[in-house]
mmCIF file of C-alpha atoms in Angstrom:
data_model
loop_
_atom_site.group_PDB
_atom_site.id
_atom_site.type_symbol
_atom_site.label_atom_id
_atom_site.label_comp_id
_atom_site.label_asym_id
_atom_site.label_seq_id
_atom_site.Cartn_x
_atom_site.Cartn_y
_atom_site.Cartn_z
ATOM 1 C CA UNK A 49 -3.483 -23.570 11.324
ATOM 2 C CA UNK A 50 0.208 -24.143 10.701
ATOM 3 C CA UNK A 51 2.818 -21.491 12.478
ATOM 4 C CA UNK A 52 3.573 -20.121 9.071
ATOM 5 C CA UNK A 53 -0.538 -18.893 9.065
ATOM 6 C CA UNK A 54 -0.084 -17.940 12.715
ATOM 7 C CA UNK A 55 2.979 -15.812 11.863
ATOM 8 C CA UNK A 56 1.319 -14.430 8.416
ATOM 9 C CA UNK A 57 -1.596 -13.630 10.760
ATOM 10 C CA UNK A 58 1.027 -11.399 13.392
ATOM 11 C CA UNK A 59 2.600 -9.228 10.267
ATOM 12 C CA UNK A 60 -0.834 -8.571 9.027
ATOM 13 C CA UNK A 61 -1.037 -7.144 12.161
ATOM 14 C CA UNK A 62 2.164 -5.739 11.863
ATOM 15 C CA UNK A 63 0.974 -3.840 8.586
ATOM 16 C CA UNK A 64 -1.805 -2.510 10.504
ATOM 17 C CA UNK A 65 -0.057 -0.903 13.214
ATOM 18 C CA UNK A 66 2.623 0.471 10.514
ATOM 19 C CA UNK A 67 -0.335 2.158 8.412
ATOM 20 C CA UNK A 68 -1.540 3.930 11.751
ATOM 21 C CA UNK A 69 1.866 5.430 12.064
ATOM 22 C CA UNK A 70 2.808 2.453 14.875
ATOM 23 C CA UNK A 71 5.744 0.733 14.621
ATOM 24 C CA UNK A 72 5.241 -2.384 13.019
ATOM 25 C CA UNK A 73 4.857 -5.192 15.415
ATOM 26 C CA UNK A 74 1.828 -7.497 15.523
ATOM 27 C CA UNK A 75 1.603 -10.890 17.693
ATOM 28 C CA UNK A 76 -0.808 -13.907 18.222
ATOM 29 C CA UNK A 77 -1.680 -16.304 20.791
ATOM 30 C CA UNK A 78 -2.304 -19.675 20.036
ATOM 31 C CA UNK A 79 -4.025 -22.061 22.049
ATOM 32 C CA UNK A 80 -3.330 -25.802 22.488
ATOM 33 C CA UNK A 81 -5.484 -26.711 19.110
ATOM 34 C CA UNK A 82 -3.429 -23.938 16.959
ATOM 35 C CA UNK A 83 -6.569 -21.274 17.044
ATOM 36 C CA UNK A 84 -5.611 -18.102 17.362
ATOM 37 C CA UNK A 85 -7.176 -16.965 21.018
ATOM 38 C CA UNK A 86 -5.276 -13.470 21.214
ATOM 39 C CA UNK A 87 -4.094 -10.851 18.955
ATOM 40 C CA UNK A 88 -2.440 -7.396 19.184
ATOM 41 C CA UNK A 89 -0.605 -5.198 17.311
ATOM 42 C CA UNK A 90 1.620 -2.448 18.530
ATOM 43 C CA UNK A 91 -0.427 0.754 19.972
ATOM 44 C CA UNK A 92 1.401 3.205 21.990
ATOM 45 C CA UNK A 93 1.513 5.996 19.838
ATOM 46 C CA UNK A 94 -1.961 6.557 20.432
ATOM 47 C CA UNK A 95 -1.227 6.933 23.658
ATOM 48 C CA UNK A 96 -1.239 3.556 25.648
ATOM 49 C CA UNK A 97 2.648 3.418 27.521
ATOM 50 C CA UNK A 98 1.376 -0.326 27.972
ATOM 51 C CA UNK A 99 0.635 -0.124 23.888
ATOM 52 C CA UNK A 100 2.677 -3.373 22.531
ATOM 53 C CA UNK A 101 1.231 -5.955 20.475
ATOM 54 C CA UNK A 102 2.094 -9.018 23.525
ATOM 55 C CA UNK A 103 0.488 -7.096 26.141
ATOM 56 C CA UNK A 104 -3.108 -6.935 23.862
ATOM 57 C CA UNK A 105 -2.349 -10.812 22.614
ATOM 58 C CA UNK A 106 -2.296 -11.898 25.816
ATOM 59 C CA UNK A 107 -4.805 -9.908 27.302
ATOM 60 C CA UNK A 108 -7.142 -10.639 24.712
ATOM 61 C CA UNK A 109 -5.977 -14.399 25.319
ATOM 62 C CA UNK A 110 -6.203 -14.416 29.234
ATOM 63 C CA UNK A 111 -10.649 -12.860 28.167
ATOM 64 C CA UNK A 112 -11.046 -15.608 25.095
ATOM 65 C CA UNK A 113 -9.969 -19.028 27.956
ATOM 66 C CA UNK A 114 -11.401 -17.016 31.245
ATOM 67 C CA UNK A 115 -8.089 -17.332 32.862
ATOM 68 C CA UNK A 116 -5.019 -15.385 33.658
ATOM 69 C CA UNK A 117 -2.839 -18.898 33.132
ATOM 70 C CA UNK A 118 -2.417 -19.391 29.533
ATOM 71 C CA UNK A 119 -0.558 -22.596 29.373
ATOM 72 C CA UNK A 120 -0.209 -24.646 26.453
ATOM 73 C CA UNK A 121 0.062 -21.187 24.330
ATOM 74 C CA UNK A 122 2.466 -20.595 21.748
ATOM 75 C CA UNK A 123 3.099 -16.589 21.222
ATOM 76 C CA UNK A 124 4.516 -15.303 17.428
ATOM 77 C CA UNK A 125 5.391 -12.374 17.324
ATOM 78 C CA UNK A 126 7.114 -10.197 14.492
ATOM 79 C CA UNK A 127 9.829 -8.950 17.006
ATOM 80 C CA UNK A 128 11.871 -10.049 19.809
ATOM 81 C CA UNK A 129 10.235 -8.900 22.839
ATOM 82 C CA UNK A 130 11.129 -6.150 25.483
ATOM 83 C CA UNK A 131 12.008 -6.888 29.571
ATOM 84 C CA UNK A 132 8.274 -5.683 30.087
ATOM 85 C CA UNK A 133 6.599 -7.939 27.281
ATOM 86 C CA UNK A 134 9.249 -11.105 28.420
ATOM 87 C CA UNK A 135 7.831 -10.434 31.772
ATOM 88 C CA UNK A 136 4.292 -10.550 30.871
ATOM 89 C CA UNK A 137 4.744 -13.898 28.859
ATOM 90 C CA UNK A 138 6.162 -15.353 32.109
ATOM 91 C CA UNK A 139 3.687 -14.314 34.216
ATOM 92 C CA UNK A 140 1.171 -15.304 31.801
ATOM 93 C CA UNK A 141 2.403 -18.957 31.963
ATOM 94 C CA UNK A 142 2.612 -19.085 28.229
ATOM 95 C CA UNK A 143 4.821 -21.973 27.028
ATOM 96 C CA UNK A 144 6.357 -21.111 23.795
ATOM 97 C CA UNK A 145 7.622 -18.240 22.384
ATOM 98 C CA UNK A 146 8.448 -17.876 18.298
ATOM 99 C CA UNK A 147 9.732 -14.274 16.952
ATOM 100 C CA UNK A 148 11.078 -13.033 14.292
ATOM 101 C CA UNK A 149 13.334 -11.015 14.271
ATOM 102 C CA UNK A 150 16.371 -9.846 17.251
ATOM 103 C CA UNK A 151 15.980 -6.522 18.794
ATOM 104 C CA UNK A 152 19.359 -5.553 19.599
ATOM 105 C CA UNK A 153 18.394 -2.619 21.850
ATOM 106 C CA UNK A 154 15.257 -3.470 23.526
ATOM 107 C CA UNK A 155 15.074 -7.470 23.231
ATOM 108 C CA UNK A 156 14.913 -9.305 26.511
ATOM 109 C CA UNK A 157 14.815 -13.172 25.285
ATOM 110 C CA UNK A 158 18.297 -13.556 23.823
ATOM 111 C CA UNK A 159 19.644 -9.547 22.645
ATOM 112 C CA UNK A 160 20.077 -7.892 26.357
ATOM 113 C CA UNK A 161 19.089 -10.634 28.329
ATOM 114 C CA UNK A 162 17.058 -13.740 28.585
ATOM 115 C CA UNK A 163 14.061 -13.528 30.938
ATOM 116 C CA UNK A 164 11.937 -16.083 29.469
ATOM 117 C CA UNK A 165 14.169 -18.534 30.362
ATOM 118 C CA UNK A 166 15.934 -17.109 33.400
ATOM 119 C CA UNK A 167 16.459 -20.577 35.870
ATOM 120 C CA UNK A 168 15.621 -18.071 38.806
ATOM 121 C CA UNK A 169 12.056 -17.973 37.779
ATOM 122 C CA UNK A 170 9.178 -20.187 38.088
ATOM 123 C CA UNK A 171 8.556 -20.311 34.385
ATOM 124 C CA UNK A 172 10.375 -20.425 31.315
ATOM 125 C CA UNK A 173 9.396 -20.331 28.112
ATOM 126 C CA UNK A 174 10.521 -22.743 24.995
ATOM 127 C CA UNK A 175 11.775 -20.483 22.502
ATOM 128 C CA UNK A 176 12.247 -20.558 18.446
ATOM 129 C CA UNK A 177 13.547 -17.691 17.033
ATOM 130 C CA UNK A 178 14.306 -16.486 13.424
ATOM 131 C CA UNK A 179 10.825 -17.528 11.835
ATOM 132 C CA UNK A 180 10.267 -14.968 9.094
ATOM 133 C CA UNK A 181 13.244 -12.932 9.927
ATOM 134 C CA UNK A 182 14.091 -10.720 7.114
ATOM 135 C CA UNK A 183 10.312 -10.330 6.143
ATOM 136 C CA UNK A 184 10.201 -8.600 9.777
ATOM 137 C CA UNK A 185 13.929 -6.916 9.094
ATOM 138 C CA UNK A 186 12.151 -5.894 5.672
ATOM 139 C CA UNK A 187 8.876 -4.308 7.462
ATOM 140 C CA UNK A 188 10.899 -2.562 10.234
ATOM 141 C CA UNK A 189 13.642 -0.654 7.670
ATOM 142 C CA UNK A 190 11.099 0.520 5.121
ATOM 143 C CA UNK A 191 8.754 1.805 7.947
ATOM 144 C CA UNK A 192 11.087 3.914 9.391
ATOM 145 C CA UNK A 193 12.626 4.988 6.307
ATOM 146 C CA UNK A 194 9.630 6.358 4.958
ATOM 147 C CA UNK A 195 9.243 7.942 9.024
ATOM 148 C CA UNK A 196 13.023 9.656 8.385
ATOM 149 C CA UNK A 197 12.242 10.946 4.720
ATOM 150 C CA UNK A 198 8.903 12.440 6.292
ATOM 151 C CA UNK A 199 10.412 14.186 9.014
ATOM 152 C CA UNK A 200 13.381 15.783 6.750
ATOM 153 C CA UNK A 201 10.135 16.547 4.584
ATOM 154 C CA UNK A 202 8.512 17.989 7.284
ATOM 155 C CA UNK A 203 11.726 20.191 8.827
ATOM 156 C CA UNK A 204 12.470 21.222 5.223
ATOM 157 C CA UNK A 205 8.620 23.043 4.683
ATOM 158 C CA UNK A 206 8.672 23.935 7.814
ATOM 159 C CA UNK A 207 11.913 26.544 7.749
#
């Protein structure tokens, strides 16, 4: 698989999470022979604080190898990660990073800071960013468009 299938494979999951009334992030794990070992889409609506699409990629990952250590993994994902998702890729040992799209106010590997490749840790992370940017830009503002228009919808019946 190419990293155009992985990343078609992380916005399908994307879609998935958006159609459950999640916001739309979905992200892979690939392993060193570009299989997909890990996927997750975003979950914490449902009640899961822990609920993002990394955190199941790479815990799905860490069960499909046997090991907590996933080098030689590439992660795409459909959005820039958070400080608690940057941390878990570290920690995880995975070795590349490709997103999307920048999240201005939650992103931790290049928006608010850059803790996949902070020099003070014992990992960093290569990373490619803008893969598929507007698509993800594209998915993001129509889900939570249609989210706005249904609140007003639902404040206007409901006085």
């Amino acid at each position: 698989m190419s990293q155009a299938q992985w990343m078609d494979e992380a916005f399908a999951l994307a879609e998935e999470a958006a159609a459950d009334g999640e916001i739309p992030i979905g992200a892979v794990v690939v392993d060193r022979d570009g299989r997909i070992i890990g996927r997750g889409r975003n979950r914490r609506e449902s009640g899961d604080p822990l609920g993002h699409a990394e955190i199941y990629a790479i815990r799905e990952a860490a069960v499909a190898i046997g090991d907590w250590r996933l080098e030689g993994t590439t992660m795409c994902v459909t959005l820039e990660p958070c400080a608690m998702c940057a941390g878990a890729l570290v920690n995880a040992r995975v070795d590349r990073l490709v997103f999307a799209a920048f999240d201005p106010k939650a992103g931790f590997c290049g928006s608010l800071g850059n803790l996949v490749q902070d020099p003070r840790l014992n990992h960093r992370l290569e990373v490619e960013t803008g893969f598929e940017e507007e698509r993800s830009r594209v998915l993001l503002q129509s889900f939570f468009r249609k989210l706005r228009v249904r609140d007003k919808t639902e404040r206007w019946q409901s006085g």
